[in-house]
PDB file of C-alpha atoms in Angstrom:
ATOM      1  CA  MET A   1      -0.022  -0.202  -0.095  1.00  0.00           C
ATOM      2  CA  HIS A   2       3.317   2.083   0.850  1.00  0.00           C
ATOM      3  CA  SER A   3       3.901   3.257  -2.996  1.00  0.00           C
ATOM      4  CA  PRO A   4       3.034   6.398  -4.320  1.00  0.00           C
ATOM      5  CA  ASN A   5       0.789   5.246  -7.205  1.00  0.00           C
ATOM      6  CA  ARG A   6      -1.039   2.486  -5.365  1.00  0.00           C
ATOM      7  CA  LEU A   7      -1.593   5.179  -2.453  1.00  0.00           C
ATOM      8  CA  ALA A   8      -3.007   7.632  -5.395  1.00  0.00           C
ATOM      9  CA  ILE A   9      -5.204   4.897  -6.522  1.00  0.00           C
ATOM     10  CA  LEU A  10      -6.664   4.262  -3.554  1.00  0.00           C
ATOM     11  CA  GLY A  11      -7.404   7.892  -2.528  1.00  0.00           C
ATOM     12  CA  ALA A  12      -8.956   8.160  -6.048  1.00  0.00           C
ATOM     13  CA  LEU A  13     -10.535   5.132  -5.708  1.00  0.00           C
ATOM     14  CA  ARG A  14     -12.244   6.804  -2.244  1.00  0.00           C
ATOM     15  CA  HIS A  15     -14.123   9.608  -3.458  1.00  0.00           C
ATOM     16  CA  VAL A  16     -15.854   7.018  -5.823  1.00  0.00           C
ATOM     17  CA  GLN A  17     -18.582   4.229  -5.798  1.00  0.00           C
ATOM     18  CA  GLN A  18     -16.465   3.079  -8.866  1.00  0.00           C
ATOM     19  CA  ILE A  19     -14.324   4.532 -12.229  1.00  0.00           C
ATOM     20  CA  ASN A  20     -13.562   2.769 -14.984  1.00  0.00           C
ATOM     21  CA  PHE A  21      -9.700   2.272 -15.947  1.00  0.00           C
ATOM     22  CA  ALA A  22      -9.411   4.833 -18.639  1.00  0.00           C
ATOM     23  CA  ASP A  23     -10.949   7.765 -16.456  1.00  0.00           C
ATOM     24  CA  LEU A  24      -8.743   6.672 -13.390  1.00  0.00           C
ATOM     25  CA  GLN A  25      -5.045   6.695 -16.179  1.00  0.00           C
ATOM     26  CA  GLU A  26      -6.435  10.169 -17.179  1.00  0.00           C
ATOM     27  CA  SER A  27      -6.733  11.184 -14.090  1.00  0.00           C
ATOM     28  CA  LEU A  28      -3.710   9.845 -12.360  1.00  0.00           C
ATOM     29  CA  GLU A  29      -2.103  10.441 -15.637  1.00  0.00           C
ATOM     30  CA  LEU A  30      -0.213   6.579 -15.601  1.00  0.00           C
ATOM     31  CA  SER A  31       1.178   4.327 -18.613  1.00  0.00           C
ATOM     32  CA  THR A  32      -1.421   1.709 -19.466  1.00  0.00           C
ATOM     33  CA  SER A  33       1.043  -1.013 -17.739  1.00  0.00           C
ATOM     34  CA  GLU A  34       1.973   0.289 -15.026  1.00  0.00           C
ATOM     35  CA  LEU A  35      -1.449   1.126 -13.855  1.00  0.00           C
ATOM     36  CA  SER A  36      -2.819  -2.917 -14.864  1.00  0.00           C
ATOM     37  CA  ARG A  37       0.475  -3.202 -12.364  1.00  0.00           C
ATOM     38  CA  GLN A  38       0.016  -1.564  -9.446  1.00  0.00           C
ATOM     39  CA  LEU A  39      -4.153  -2.579  -9.625  1.00  0.00           C
ATOM     40  CA  GLY A  40      -3.290  -6.627  -9.984  1.00  0.00           C
ATOM     41  CA  ILE A  41      -1.754  -5.668  -6.601  1.00  0.00           C
ATOM     42  CA  LEU A  42      -4.160  -4.017  -4.912  1.00  0.00           C
ATOM     43  CA  GLU A  43      -6.810  -6.814  -5.944  1.00  0.00           C
ATOM     44  CA  ARG A  44      -3.796  -9.887  -5.345  1.00  0.00           C
ATOM     45  CA  ASP A  45      -4.510  -8.031  -1.389  1.00  0.00           C
ATOM     46  CA  GLY A  46      -7.817  -7.610  -1.466  1.00  0.00           C
ATOM     47  CA  LEU A  47      -8.206  -4.040  -1.122  1.00  0.00           C
ATOM     48  CA  ILE A  48      -9.919  -3.140  -5.251  1.00  0.00           C
ATOM     49  CA  GLU A  49     -12.596  -4.662  -7.008  1.00  0.00           C
ATOM     50  CA  ILE A  50     -12.224  -5.007 -10.693  1.00  0.00           C
ATOM     51  CA  ALA A  51     -14.889  -5.840 -12.713  1.00  0.00           C
ATOM     52  CA  LYS A  52     -14.569  -6.474 -16.764  1.00  0.00           C
ATOM     53  CA  PHE A  53     -16.820  -6.604 -19.419  1.00  0.00           C
ATOM     54  CA  ARG A  54     -18.030  -5.424 -21.852  1.00  0.00           C
ATOM     55  CA  GLU A  55     -20.426  -2.337 -23.297  1.00  0.00           C
ATOM     56  CA  ARG A  56     -21.758  -1.817 -26.646  1.00  0.00           C
ATOM     57  CA  ARG A  57     -19.238  -4.320 -28.713  1.00  0.00           C
ATOM     58  CA  HIS A  58     -16.843  -2.369 -26.690  1.00  0.00           C
ATOM     59  CA  ALA A  59     -14.884  -4.148 -23.225  1.00  0.00           C
ATOM     60  CA  VAL A  60     -14.916  -2.039 -20.469  1.00  0.00           C
ATOM     61  CA  THR A  61     -13.011  -2.312 -16.457  1.00  0.00           C
ATOM     62  CA  ARG A  62     -14.316  -1.085 -13.909  1.00  0.00           C
ATOM     63  CA  LEU A  63     -13.133  -0.383 -10.472  1.00  0.00           C
ATOM     64  CA  ARG A  64     -13.555   0.191  -6.668  1.00  0.00           C
ATOM     65  CA  LEU A  65     -12.641  -0.235  -3.542  1.00  0.00           C
ATOM     66  CA  SER A  66     -13.711  -3.332  -1.468  1.00  0.00           C
ATOM     67  CA  PRO A  67     -14.813  -3.258   1.179  1.00  0.00           C
ATOM     68  CA  ALA A  68     -12.544  -4.341   3.353  1.00  0.00           C
ATOM     69  CA  GLY A  69     -10.163  -2.045   1.415  1.00  0.00           C
ATOM     70  CA  ARG A  70     -12.209   1.043   2.138  1.00  0.00           C
ATOM     71  CA  GLU A  71     -11.199  -0.156   6.250  1.00  0.00           C
ATOM     72  CA  ARG A  72      -8.208  -0.789   5.516  1.00  0.00           C
ATOM     73  CA  PHE A  73      -7.446   2.616   3.385  1.00  0.00           C
ATOM     74  CA  GLU A  74      -8.917   4.614   6.509  1.00  0.00           C
ATOM     75  CA  VAL A  75      -7.222   3.297   9.045  1.00  0.00           C
ATOM     76  CA  TYR A  76      -4.059   3.988   7.145  1.00  0.00           C
ATOM     77  CA  LEU A  77      -5.085   7.246   6.456  1.00  0.00           C
ATOM     78  CA  ASP A  78      -5.869   7.647  10.363  1.00  0.00           C
ATOM     79  CA  GLU A  79      -2.233   5.980  11.015  1.00  0.00           C
ATOM     80  CA  LEU A  80      -0.687   8.565   9.323  1.00  0.00           C
ATOM     81  CA  ARG A  81      -2.661  11.547  10.472  1.00  0.00           C
ATOM     82  CA  LYS A  82      -0.987  10.265  13.795  1.00  0.00           C
ATOM     83  CA  VAL A  83       2.192  10.162  12.517  1.00  0.00           C
ATOM     84  CA  VAL A  84       2.391  13.791  10.558  1.00  0.00           C
ATOM     85  CA  GLN A  85       0.699  15.555  13.629  1.00  0.00           C
ATOM     86  CA  SER A  86       2.950  14.227  16.154  1.00  0.00           C
ATOM     87  CA  GLU A  87       5.466  15.799  13.827  1.00  0.00           C
ATOM     88  CA  ILE A  88       4.141  18.899  14.212  1.00  0.00           C
ATOM     89  CA  LYS A  89       3.871  19.059  18.101  1.00  0.00           C
TER      90      LYS A  89
END
């Protein structure tokens, strides 16, 4: 989860129900191969869910945080906030 690209992906998914691969790729300015690689890691770790299907004869990939992924990411952010706040004091 600590990779900057994975954190960016999780951060983007945190604010939406789901997002298309192409929209996320454009938003994060990642190559197709890099985004695919990072998504594979996040899916393997149970943080995201990937749905692939056909829509009007086009392949579509939709992504979303899994319920466990949402919870784990919120815990991660809370811990990060604590670290940052302790450094400020």
